[in-house]
CSV table of C-alpha atoms in Angstrom, one decimal:
chain,number,residue,atom,x,y,z
A,1,MET,CA,118.1,125.1,89.2
A,2,LYS,CA,115.7,123.9,91.8
A,3,ARG,CA,118.6,122.5,93.8
A,4,ALA,CA,120.4,125.9,93.6
A,5,ILE,CA,117.3,127.6,95.1
A,6,LEU,CA,117.1,125.1,97.9
A,7,LEU,CA,120.8,125.5,98.6
A,8,SER,CA,120.5,129.2,98.8
A,9,LEU,CA,118.0,128.9,101.6
A,10,LEU,CA,120.7,127.4,103.8
A,11,GLY,CA,122.0,130.9,104.3
A,12,SER,CA,118.7,132.7,104.3
A,13,CYS,CA,117.0,130.7,107.1
A,14,GLY,CA,119.9,129.3,109.2
A,15,VAL,CA,121.3,130.4,112.5
A,16,ALA,CA,123.5,133.4,112.2
A,17,ALA,CA,127.1,133.2,113.1
A,18,PRO,CA,128.1,134.9,116.3
A,19,ALA,CA,128.9,138.6,115.9
A,20,LEU,CA,132.3,139.6,117.3
A,21,ALA,CA,132.3,143.2,116.4
A,22,GLN,CA,135.8,142.9,114.9
A,23,GLN,CA,137.1,145.5,112.5
A,24,SER,CA,138.3,144.4,109.0
A,25,ASP,CA,141.8,144.3,107.8
A,26,ALA,CA,143.9,142.7,105.1
A,27,THR,CA,144.1,139.3,106.8
A,28,ASP,CA,140.3,138.8,106.7
A,29,GLY,CA,139.2,135.7,104.7
A,30,LEU,CA,142.9,134.7,104.7
A,31,GLY,CA,143.3,136.6,101.5
A,32,SER,CA,141.3,134.2,99.5
A,33,VAL,CA,138.0,134.5,97.6
A,34,SER,CA,135.4,131.9,98.6
A,35,SER,CA,133.6,129.8,96.0
A,36,GLU,CA,131.8,127.4,98.4
A,37,ASN,CA,128.4,129.0,98.0
A,38,SER,CA,128.4,128.4,94.2
A,39,PHE,CA,128.2,124.6,94.6
A,40,GLY,CA,125.3,123.3,92.6
A,41,ARG,CA,124.6,126.6,90.8
A,42,ASP,CA,124.5,126.7,87.0
A,43,ARG,CA,123.8,130.5,86.6
A,44,ASN,CA,123.7,133.7,88.7
A,45,VAL,CA,127.1,133.1,90.2
A,46,SER,CA,128.6,136.2,91.9
A,47,VAL,CA,132.1,137.5,91.5
A,48,LEU,CA,133.2,136.2,94.9
A,49,GLU,CA,131.6,132.8,94.3
A,50,ARG,CA,133.1,132.2,90.9
A,51,ARG,CA,135.4,129.2,90.7
A,52,ARG,CA,139.0,129.9,89.9
A,53,PRO,CA,140.8,126.5,89.6
A,54,ASP,CA,144.1,128.2,88.7
A,55,TYR,CA,144.1,130.2,92.0
A,56,THR,CA,142.2,128.0,94.4
A,57,PRO,CA,144.4,126.4,97.1
A,58,GLU,CA,144.6,122.6,96.9
A,59,PRO,CA,144.7,120.6,100.0
A,60,ILE,CA,147.4,118.0,100.8
A,61,HIS,CA,146.2,114.5,100.8
A,62,VAL,CA,147.3,112.4,103.7
A,63,GLY,CA,145.6,109.0,103.3
A,64,THR,CA,141.9,109.7,103.2
A,65,LEU,CA,142.4,113.1,104.8
A,66,GLU,CA,142.7,116.6,103.2
A,67,LEU,CA,145.0,119.0,105.0
A,68,LEU,CA,145.2,122.7,104.1
A,69,PRO,CA,147.6,125.0,106.1
A,70,ARG,CA,147.4,128.7,105.6
A,71,MET,CA,149.3,131.7,107.0
A,72,ALA,CA,148.1,135.3,106.7
A,73,ILE,CA,150.4,138.1,107.6
A,74,GLY,CA,149.3,141.8,107.6
A,75,VAL,CA,150.6,145.2,108.7
A,76,GLY,CA,148.4,148.2,109.2
A,77,TYR,CA,147.7,151.5,110.9
A,78,ASP,CA,144.8,152.7,113.0
A,79,ASP,CA,144.5,156.5,113.5
A,80,ASN,CA,142.1,156.4,116.4
A,81,LEU,CA,142.9,153.3,118.4
A,82,TYR,CA,140.8,154.2,121.4
A,83,ALA,CA,137.8,155.5,119.4
A,84,GLN,CA,137.8,158.9,121.0
A,85,PRO,CA,135.9,162.0,119.8
A,86,ASP,CA,139.1,164.1,120.1
A,87,ASP,CA,142.8,163.7,121.0
A,88,GLU,CA,143.0,160.7,118.8
A,89,ILE,CA,145.9,158.3,119.3
A,90,GLY,CA,147.1,156.2,116.4
A,91,ASP,CA,149.4,153.2,116.2
A,92,ALA,CA,150.8,150.7,113.7
A,93,TYR,CA,150.2,147.0,114.1
A,94,VAL,CA,151.2,143.6,112.8
A,95,ARG,CA,148.7,140.7,112.6
A,96,ILE,CA,149.7,137.1,112.1
A,97,ARG,CA,147.0,134.4,111.5
A,98,PRO,CA,148.1,130.8,111.0
A,99,ARG,CA,145.2,128.4,110.2
A,100,LEU,CA,145.0,124.7,109.7
A,101,SER,CA,142.0,122.8,108.2
A,102,LEU,CA,141.5,119.1,108.2
A,103,VAL,CA,138.7,117.3,106.3
A,104,ARG,CA,137.8,113.7,105.9
A,105,PRO,CA,135.5,113.7,102.8
A,106,SER,CA,132.9,111.0,102.6
A,107,PRO,CA,129.5,110.7,100.9
A,108,ASP,CA,128.0,109.3,104.2
A,109,LEU,CA,130.0,111.0,107.0
A,110,LYS,CA,132.1,114.0,106.3
A,111,LEU,CA,134.2,115.2,109.2
A,112,SER,CA,136.1,118.6,109.5
A,113,LEU,CA,138.3,120.3,112.0
A,114,ASP,CA,140.0,123.7,111.7
A,115,GLY,CA,141.9,125.9,114.1
A,116,GLU,CA,143.2,129.5,113.8
A,117,LEU,CA,145.5,131.5,116.0
A,118,ASP,CA,145.2,135.3,115.7
A,119,LEU,CA,148.2,137.4,117.0
A,120,LEU,CA,147.7,141.1,117.0
A,121,ARG,CA,150.7,143.2,118.1
A,122,TYR,CA,150.9,147.1,118.2
A,123,ALA,CA,154.1,149.1,117.8
A,124,ASP,CA,153.7,151.4,120.8
A,125,ARG,CA,150.5,150.4,122.7
A,126,SER,CA,151.3,147.0,124.0
A,127,ARG,CA,148.3,147.0,126.3
A,128,GLU,CA,146.2,146.7,123.1
A,129,ASN,CA,147.9,143.5,122.0
A,130,ALA,CA,145.6,140.5,121.6
A,131,THR,CA,146.1,136.7,121.3
A,132,GLN,CA,143.0,135.2,119.9
A,133,TYR,CA,142.1,131.7,118.8
A,134,SER,CA,139.2,129.7,117.5
A,135,VAL,CA,138.7,125.9,117.0
A,136,ASN,CA,135.8,124.5,115.0
A,137,ALA,CA,134.7,120.9,114.4
A,138,GLY,CA,131.9,119.6,112.2
A,139,ALA,CA,130.2,116.3,111.1
A,140,LEU,CA,127.8,116.0,108.2
A,141,TYR,CA,126.0,112.7,108.4
A,142,THR,CA,123.9,111.7,105.3
A,143,ILE,CA,121.4,109.3,106.7
A,144,SER,CA,119.6,108.8,103.4
A,145,ARG,CA,118.8,110.7,100.2
A,146,SER,CA,116.1,112.6,102.1
A,147,ASP,CA,117.7,113.0,105.6
A,148,THR,CA,120.9,114.7,106.8
A,149,LEU,CA,122.2,115.6,110.2
A,150,ASN,CA,124.8,118.4,110.5
A,151,LEU,CA,126.7,118.9,113.8
A,152,THR,CA,129.1,121.7,114.6
A,153,LEU,CA,131.1,122.7,117.7
A,154,ARG,CA,133.0,126.0,118.2
A,155,ASN,CA,135.3,127.4,120.9
A,156,GLY,CA,137.4,130.6,120.9
A,157,ARG,CA,139.0,133.4,122.8
A,158,TYR,CA,138.6,136.9,121.6
A,159,SER,CA,139.4,140.5,122.4
A,160,GLN,CA,136.8,143.2,122.1
A,161,GLU,CA,138.0,146.2,120.1
A,162,ARG,CA,137.7,149.7,121.3
A,163,VAL,CA,135.3,150.8,118.6
A,164,SER,CA,132.6,148.4,120.0
A,165,PRO,CA,129.9,150.3,121.9
A,166,ASP,CA,130.1,147.6,124.6
A,167,SER,CA,133.7,148.4,125.3
A,168,PRO,CA,134.1,150.4,128.5
A,169,THR,CA,135.9,153.7,127.7
A,170,GLN,CA,137.8,153.8,131.0
A,171,ALA,CA,139.3,150.3,130.7
A,172,SER,CA,143.1,150.3,130.6
A,173,ARG,CA,143.1,147.2,128.3
A,174,PRO,CA,140.5,145.6,126.0
A,175,ILE,CA,137.9,143.3,127.4
A,176,ARG,CA,138.7,139.6,126.7
A,177,PHE,CA,136.0,136.9,126.4
A,178,THR,CA,135.6,133.3,125.5
A,179,LEU,CA,132.9,131.9,123.3
A,180,SER,CA,131.8,128.3,123.0
A,181,GLY,CA,128.8,126.5,121.6
A,182,GLY,CA,127.4,124.1,119.2
A,183,THR,CA,124.7,123.7,116.5
A,184,ALA,CA,122.7,120.6,115.4
A,185,THR,CA,120.6,120.7,112.2
A,186,TYR,CA,118.3,118.0,111.0
A,187,THR,CA,117.0,118.2,107.4
A,188,HIS,CA,114.3,116.1,105.7
A,189,VAL,CA,113.5,116.6,102.0
A,190,PHE,CA,110.3,115.2,100.3
A,191,ASN,CA,110.0,116.2,96.7
A,192,ARG,CA,109.6,119.9,96.7
A,193,LEU,CA,109.1,120.2,100.4
A,194,ARG,CA,112.0,120.5,102.9
A,195,VAL,CA,111.7,120.8,106.7
A,196,ARG,CA,114.6,121.6,109.0
A,197,GLY,CA,115.1,121.8,112.8
A,198,VAL,CA,118.0,123.6,114.3
A,199,VAL,CA,119.2,123.7,117.9
A,200,ASP,CA,121.9,126.1,118.9
A,201,VAL,CA,123.7,126.8,122.2
A,202,GLU,CA,126.2,129.7,122.7
A,203,ASN,CA,128.0,130.6,125.9
A,204,ARG,CA,130.0,133.8,126.5
A,205,ASN,CA,132.2,134.5,129.5
A,206,TYR,CA,133.8,138.0,129.9
A,207,GLY,CA,136.9,138.8,131.8
A,208,ASP,CA,137.2,141.9,134.1
A,209,SER,CA,139.4,144.8,133.3
A,210,LEU,CA,141.0,147.7,135.3
A,211,THR,CA,141.0,151.4,135.1
A,212,PRO,CA,144.3,153.3,134.7
A,213,GLY,CA,144.1,153.8,138.5
A,214,GLY,CA,143.9,150.1,139.2
A,215,GLU,CA,140.1,149.9,140.0
A,216,GLU,CA,138.4,146.8,138.8
A,217,ILE,CA,135.8,147.1,136.0
A,218,ASP,CA,133.3,144.3,136.6
A,219,GLN,CA,132.2,142.4,133.5
A,220,ASP,CA,130.6,139.4,135.1
A,221,PHE,CA,127.1,140.8,134.5
A,222,ARG,CA,127.7,140.1,130.8
A,223,ASP,CA,128.3,136.3,131.2
A,224,HIS,CA,125.4,134.4,129.6
A,225,THR,CA,124.3,131.3,127.7
A,226,ILE,CA,121.7,131.5,124.8
A,227,TYR,CA,119.6,128.5,123.8
A,228,THR,CA,117.8,128.7,120.5
A,229,GLY,CA,115.5,126.3,118.7
A,230,THR,CA,114.4,126.9,115.1
A,231,ALA,CA,111.9,125.2,112.8
A,232,ILE,CA,111.8,125.9,109.0
A,233,GLY,CA,109.5,124.7,106.3
A,234,GLU,CA,110.4,125.4,102.6
A,235,TYR,CA,108.4,124.7,99.4
A,236,ALA,CA,109.8,125.1,95.9
A,237,LEU,CA,107.0,126.5,93.7
A,238,SER,CA,109.2,126.4,90.6
A,239,PRO,CA,112.9,126.1,89.7
A,240,SER,CA,113.3,129.8,90.4
A,241,ILE,CA,111.1,130.5,93.5
A,242,ALA,CA,110.6,128.9,96.9
A,243,LEU,CA,108.4,130.0,99.8
A,244,PHE,CA,109.3,129.4,103.4
A,245,VAL,CA,108.1,129.9,106.9
A,246,ALA,CA,110.4,130.0,110.0
A,247,GLY,CA,110.0,130.3,113.7
A,248,SER,CA,112.3,130.2,116.7
A,249,VAL,CA,112.3,130.4,120.4
A,250,ASN,CA,115.2,131.3,122.7
A,251,LYS,CA,116.2,131.4,126.3
A,252,ARG,CA,118.9,133.8,127.4
A,253,ASP,CA,120.3,132.7,130.7
A,254,TYR,CA,122.6,135.1,132.7
A,255,ARG,CA,124.7,133.9,135.6
A,256,GLU,CA,123.5,134.3,139.2
A,257,ARG,CA,124.3,137.8,140.2
A,258,THR,CA,124.2,139.9,143.4
A,259,GLY,CA,124.5,143.7,143.4
A,260,PRO,CA,122.7,146.7,141.9
A,261,VAL,CA,122.3,145.2,138.4
A,262,ALA,CA,119.9,142.3,138.2
A,263,ALA,CA,120.6,139.4,135.9
A,264,ARG,CA,119.1,140.1,132.4
A,265,ASP,CA,117.4,136.7,131.9
A,266,SER,CA,114.8,136.6,129.2
A,267,ASN,CA,112.8,134.4,126.9
A,268,GLY,CA,111.9,135.3,123.3
A,269,PHE,CA,110.5,134.2,120.0
A,270,ASP,CA,110.2,135.2,116.4
A,271,PHE,CA,108.3,134.0,113.3
A,272,ALA,CA,108.5,135.1,109.7
A,273,ALA,CA,107.5,134.1,106.2
A,274,GLY,CA,109.3,134.9,103.0
A,275,ALA,CA,110.7,133.7,99.7
A,276,SER,CA,113.9,132.9,97.9
A,277,PHE,CA,114.0,133.7,94.2
A,278,GLU,CA,115.9,134.2,91.0
A,279,LEU,CA,114.9,136.9,88.5
A,280,GLY,CA,116.2,135.5,85.2
A,281,ARG,CA,119.9,135.9,84.9
A,282,LYS,CA,120.0,139.3,86.5
A,283,ALA,CA,119.3,138.8,90.2
A,284,ARG,CA,118.8,136.3,93.0
A,285,GLY,CA,117.8,136.8,96.6
A,286,SER,CA,115.9,136.0,99.7
A,287,LEU,CA,113.5,138.1,101.8
A,288,ARG,CA,111.5,137.5,105.0
A,289,PHE,CA,109.1,139.5,107.1
A,290,GLY,CA,107.8,138.8,110.6
A,291,TYR,CA,107.6,139.7,114.2
A,292,LEU,CA,110.0,139.3,117.2
A,293,HIS,CA,109.6,139.6,120.9
A,294,GLN,CA,111.9,139.3,124.0
A,295,ASP,CA,110.4,139.1,127.5
A,296,TYR,CA,112.8,140.0,130.3
A,297,ARG,CA,112.3,138.3,133.7
A,298,PRO,CA,113.2,141.2,136.1
A,299,ALA,CA,110.1,143.5,136.5
A,300,GLU,CA,112.3,146.7,136.1
A,301,PHE,CA,113.4,145.8,132.6
A,302,GLU,CA,111.2,146.7,129.6
A,303,ASP,CA,110.4,144.0,127.0
A,304,VAL,CA,111.5,144.4,123.4
A,305,SER,CA,109.2,143.6,120.4
A,306,GLY,CA,109.0,144.8,116.8
A,307,PHE,CA,109.0,144.2,113.1
A,308,LEU,CA,111.4,141.6,111.8
A,309,VAL,CA,113.0,141.8,108.3
A,310,ARG,CA,115.9,139.9,106.9
A,311,GLY,CA,117.0,139.6,103.3
A,312,GLU,CA,119.7,139.6,100.7
A,313,LEU,CA,119.7,140.6,97.0
A,314,ALA,CA,122.5,140.0,94.6
A,315,TYR,CA,122.2,142.0,91.3
A,316,PHE,CA,124.5,140.9,88.4
A,317,LEU,CA,125.1,144.2,86.7
A,318,THR,CA,127.5,142.5,84.3
A,319,PRO,CA,129.3,139.1,84.4
A,320,LEU,CA,132.2,140.9,86.0
A,321,VAL,CA,130.2,143.2,88.5
A,322,THR,CA,128.0,142.0,91.4
A,323,ILE,CA,126.1,144.4,93.6
A,324,THR,CA,124.9,142.9,96.9
A,325,GLY,CA,122.5,144.4,99.4
A,326,THR,CA,121.5,143.0,102.8
A,327,VAL,CA,119.1,144.0,105.6
A,328,ASP,CA,118.8,142.3,109.1
A,329,ARG,CA,116.7,143.4,112.1
A,330,GLY,CA,116.9,141.6,115.4
A,331,ILE,CA,117.4,141.8,119.2
A,332,ARG,CA,121.0,141.7,120.4
A,333,GLU,CA,122.7,141.5,123.8
A,334,THR,CA,124.9,144.4,125.1
A,335,GLY,CA,127.5,145.3,127.6
A,336,VAL,CA,126.2,148.8,128.1
A,337,ASN,CA,125.3,149.4,131.8
A,338,GLY,CA,121.6,149.9,132.4
A,339,ALA,CA,120.6,148.4,129.0
A,340,THR,CA,119.0,145.0,128.7
A,341,GLY,CA,119.8,144.8,125.0
A,342,TYR,CA,119.1,146.7,121.8
A,343,LEU,CA,117.1,146.4,118.6
A,344,ALA,CA,119.6,146.3,115.8
A,345,THR,CA,118.9,147.2,112.2
A,346,ASN,CA,121.8,146.4,109.8
A,347,MET,CA,121.9,147.5,106.1
A,348,THR,CA,124.8,146.8,103.8
A,349,LEU,CA,125.6,147.5,100.1
A,350,ARG,CA,128.7,146.2,98.4
A,351,ALA,CA,130.0,146.0,94.8
A,352,ASP,CA,132.5,143.4,93.7
A,353,TYR,CA,134.4,143.9,90.4
A,354,GLU,CA,136.5,141.3,88.7
A,355,LEU,CA,139.0,143.6,87.0
A,356,LEU,CA,141.1,140.6,86.1
A,357,ARG,CA,140.4,136.9,86.6
A,358,ASN,CA,142.8,137.0,89.6
A,359,LEU,CA,142.2,140.6,90.7
A,360,ILE,CA,139.0,141.4,92.6
A,361,ILE,CA,138.2,145.0,93.8
A,362,SER,CA,135.4,145.5,96.4
A,363,ALA,CA,133.8,148.6,97.9
A,364,GLY,CA,130.8,149.0,100.2
A,365,GLY,CA,129.1,150.6,103.1
A,366,GLU,CA,127.1,149.5,106.2
A,367,LEU,CA,124.7,151.3,108.5
A,368,GLU,CA,124.0,149.8,111.9
A,369,LYS,CA,121.2,151.4,113.9
A,370,ARG,CA,121.1,150.5,117.6
A,371,ASP,CA,118.0,151.3,119.7
A,372,PHE,CA,118.9,150.4,123.2
A,373,ASN,CA,116.3,149.0,125.6
A,374,ASN,CA,115.7,150.3,129.1
A,375,ILE,CA,117.8,153.5,128.6
A,376,ASP,CA,117.5,156.6,126.4
A,377,ARG,CA,120.1,156.0,123.7
A,378,LYS,CA,120.3,155.4,120.0
A,379,ASP,CA,123.4,154.9,118.0
A,380,ASP,CA,124.1,155.1,114.3
A,381,ARG,CA,127.3,153.4,113.1
A,382,TRP,CA,128.5,153.8,109.5
A,383,THR,CA,131.3,151.7,108.1
A,384,TRP,CA,132.9,152.3,104.7
A,385,ARG,CA,135.3,149.8,103.3
A,386,GLY,CA,137.4,149.2,100.2
A,387,SER,CA,139.6,146.2,99.4
A,388,ALA,CA,141.5,144.5,96.6
A,389,SER,CA,142.5,140.8,96.4
A,390,TYR,CA,145.2,139.8,94.0
A,391,LEU,CA,145.5,136.0,93.6
A,392,VAL,CA,149.1,135.4,92.5
A,393,SER,CA,148.9,131.6,92.4
A,394,LYS,CA,147.2,128.7,94.3
A,395,ARG,CA,149.7,129.3,97.1
A,396,LEU,CA,150.0,133.0,97.3
A,397,ALA,CA,147.5,135.9,97.5
A,398,LEU,CA,147.9,139.6,98.2
A,399,ARG,CA,145.3,141.9,99.8
A,400,PHE,CA,144.8,145.6,100.5
A,401,ASP,CA,142.1,146.9,102.8
A,402,VAL,CA,141.0,150.4,103.9
A,403,GLN,CA,138.1,151.1,106.3
A,404,ARG,CA,136.4,154.1,107.9
A,405,ARG,CA,134.0,153.7,110.8
A,406,THR,CA,132.0,156.5,112.5
A,407,GLN,CA,129.5,156.5,115.4
A,408,SER,CA,126.9,159.1,116.4
A,409,SER,CA,124.7,158.8,119.5
A,410,GLN,CA,121.6,160.5,120.8
A,411,GLY,CA,119.6,160.4,124.0
A,412,LEU,CA,120.0,161.3,127.7
A,413,THR,CA,122.6,158.5,128.1
A,414,ALA,CA,124.2,159.0,124.7
A,415,GLY,CA,127.4,157.1,124.0
A,416,ARG,CA,130.6,158.2,122.3
A,417,GLU,CA,130.9,159.9,118.9
A,418,PHE,CA,134.0,159.2,116.9
A,419,ALA,CA,135.6,158.5,113.6
A,420,ASP,CA,138.2,155.8,113.1
A,421,ASN,CA,140.3,155.0,110.0
A,422,ARG,CA,142.3,151.9,109.3
A,423,ALA,CA,144.5,150.8,106.4
A,424,SER,CA,146.4,147.5,105.9
A,425,VAL,CA,148.2,145.3,103.5
A,426,GLY,CA,148.6,141.5,103.8
A,427,VAL,CA,149.8,138.3,102.2
A,428,THR,CA,148.5,134.8,102.5
A,429,PHE,CA,150.4,131.6,101.9
A,430,SER,CA,148.3,128.4,101.4
A,431,GLY,CA,149.5,124.8,101.3
A,432,LEU,CA,153.1,123.6,101.5
């Protein structure tokens, strides 16, 4: 059980994945239910973590390599494609997402490589079409029983959806951007104590767009690189509780810029303390509290500071029902003109029900509060989502997804207010 608590801390203290503000649909997760997080756990396994050998795709063995091809195909309808308060325009779409994963398993040096192509095509609004891709590589080097080094690299091209507050409303086509970066994590374990150091680099480069009249919409002011260093210390008090402290520093470096908007360079830090715990066989979770601060270099930009909270609690109502709640508060970058960033508070609540061993029904909601810095604007974004995953076999899965997203905004420079609904169905093929 002690190992399970330590493993759970990987998610509670690590560097968060980059947020892409993409809406959900039936091709998310490639139609499969993940069980990776349940490794090493002998109790308190959630519905989505539970192992299902009869329905888990099996890789193809090519020598010492494990190859797993997947293809997700979905169709859907979005009733407010441009996220407008009135005169909504809807359209149907097709989404095709082939993915290929390659792993070389090894107790000493595990290597992985995966790539995904994401093709989004609309029936009538071809300007909204998107061709996205991502490539990720990783290496896990087990130096000794006490020391490990984990390296990951990522690169991708994405299209910013219209529901994003950072998307210019006057753009004739969505904003495209590239994302690249890497993370190095070194871990040392000594009895009940574990210390980790994490270095992360992320670079974003945004492409310009045009208005319907042909005028250029400059997006160069959003190009930036973020450097983050994190140190974490964890101590297992017992098999069911571990305490940790964590701190990080970051540098957000924007490109050299001339014009009316100064580069939004900044330096920041945060520190927090918390615990990961298991409450019998009913719940498990992680919670931290702390302080965060971001210092912007230009004198005309206000600094951001505040209370930090981050946590997750999984409650096992029954062996077949898991209720999960999360909270996360941090400083994010933005593409809104005049704002240096925003203080984001995200809260989610989701229920997963294993109606059958191969049929999982999920429903949940999310509230994202954005308090923009340097301008008078506050946004509240609600997202409600329901989905069903039917695992037909190891090679075939079906999925249904419905989502409603709304945004309200207040302040002298308030943003859009809208409601957007999306429904989709999809199928995923795994293996050959």
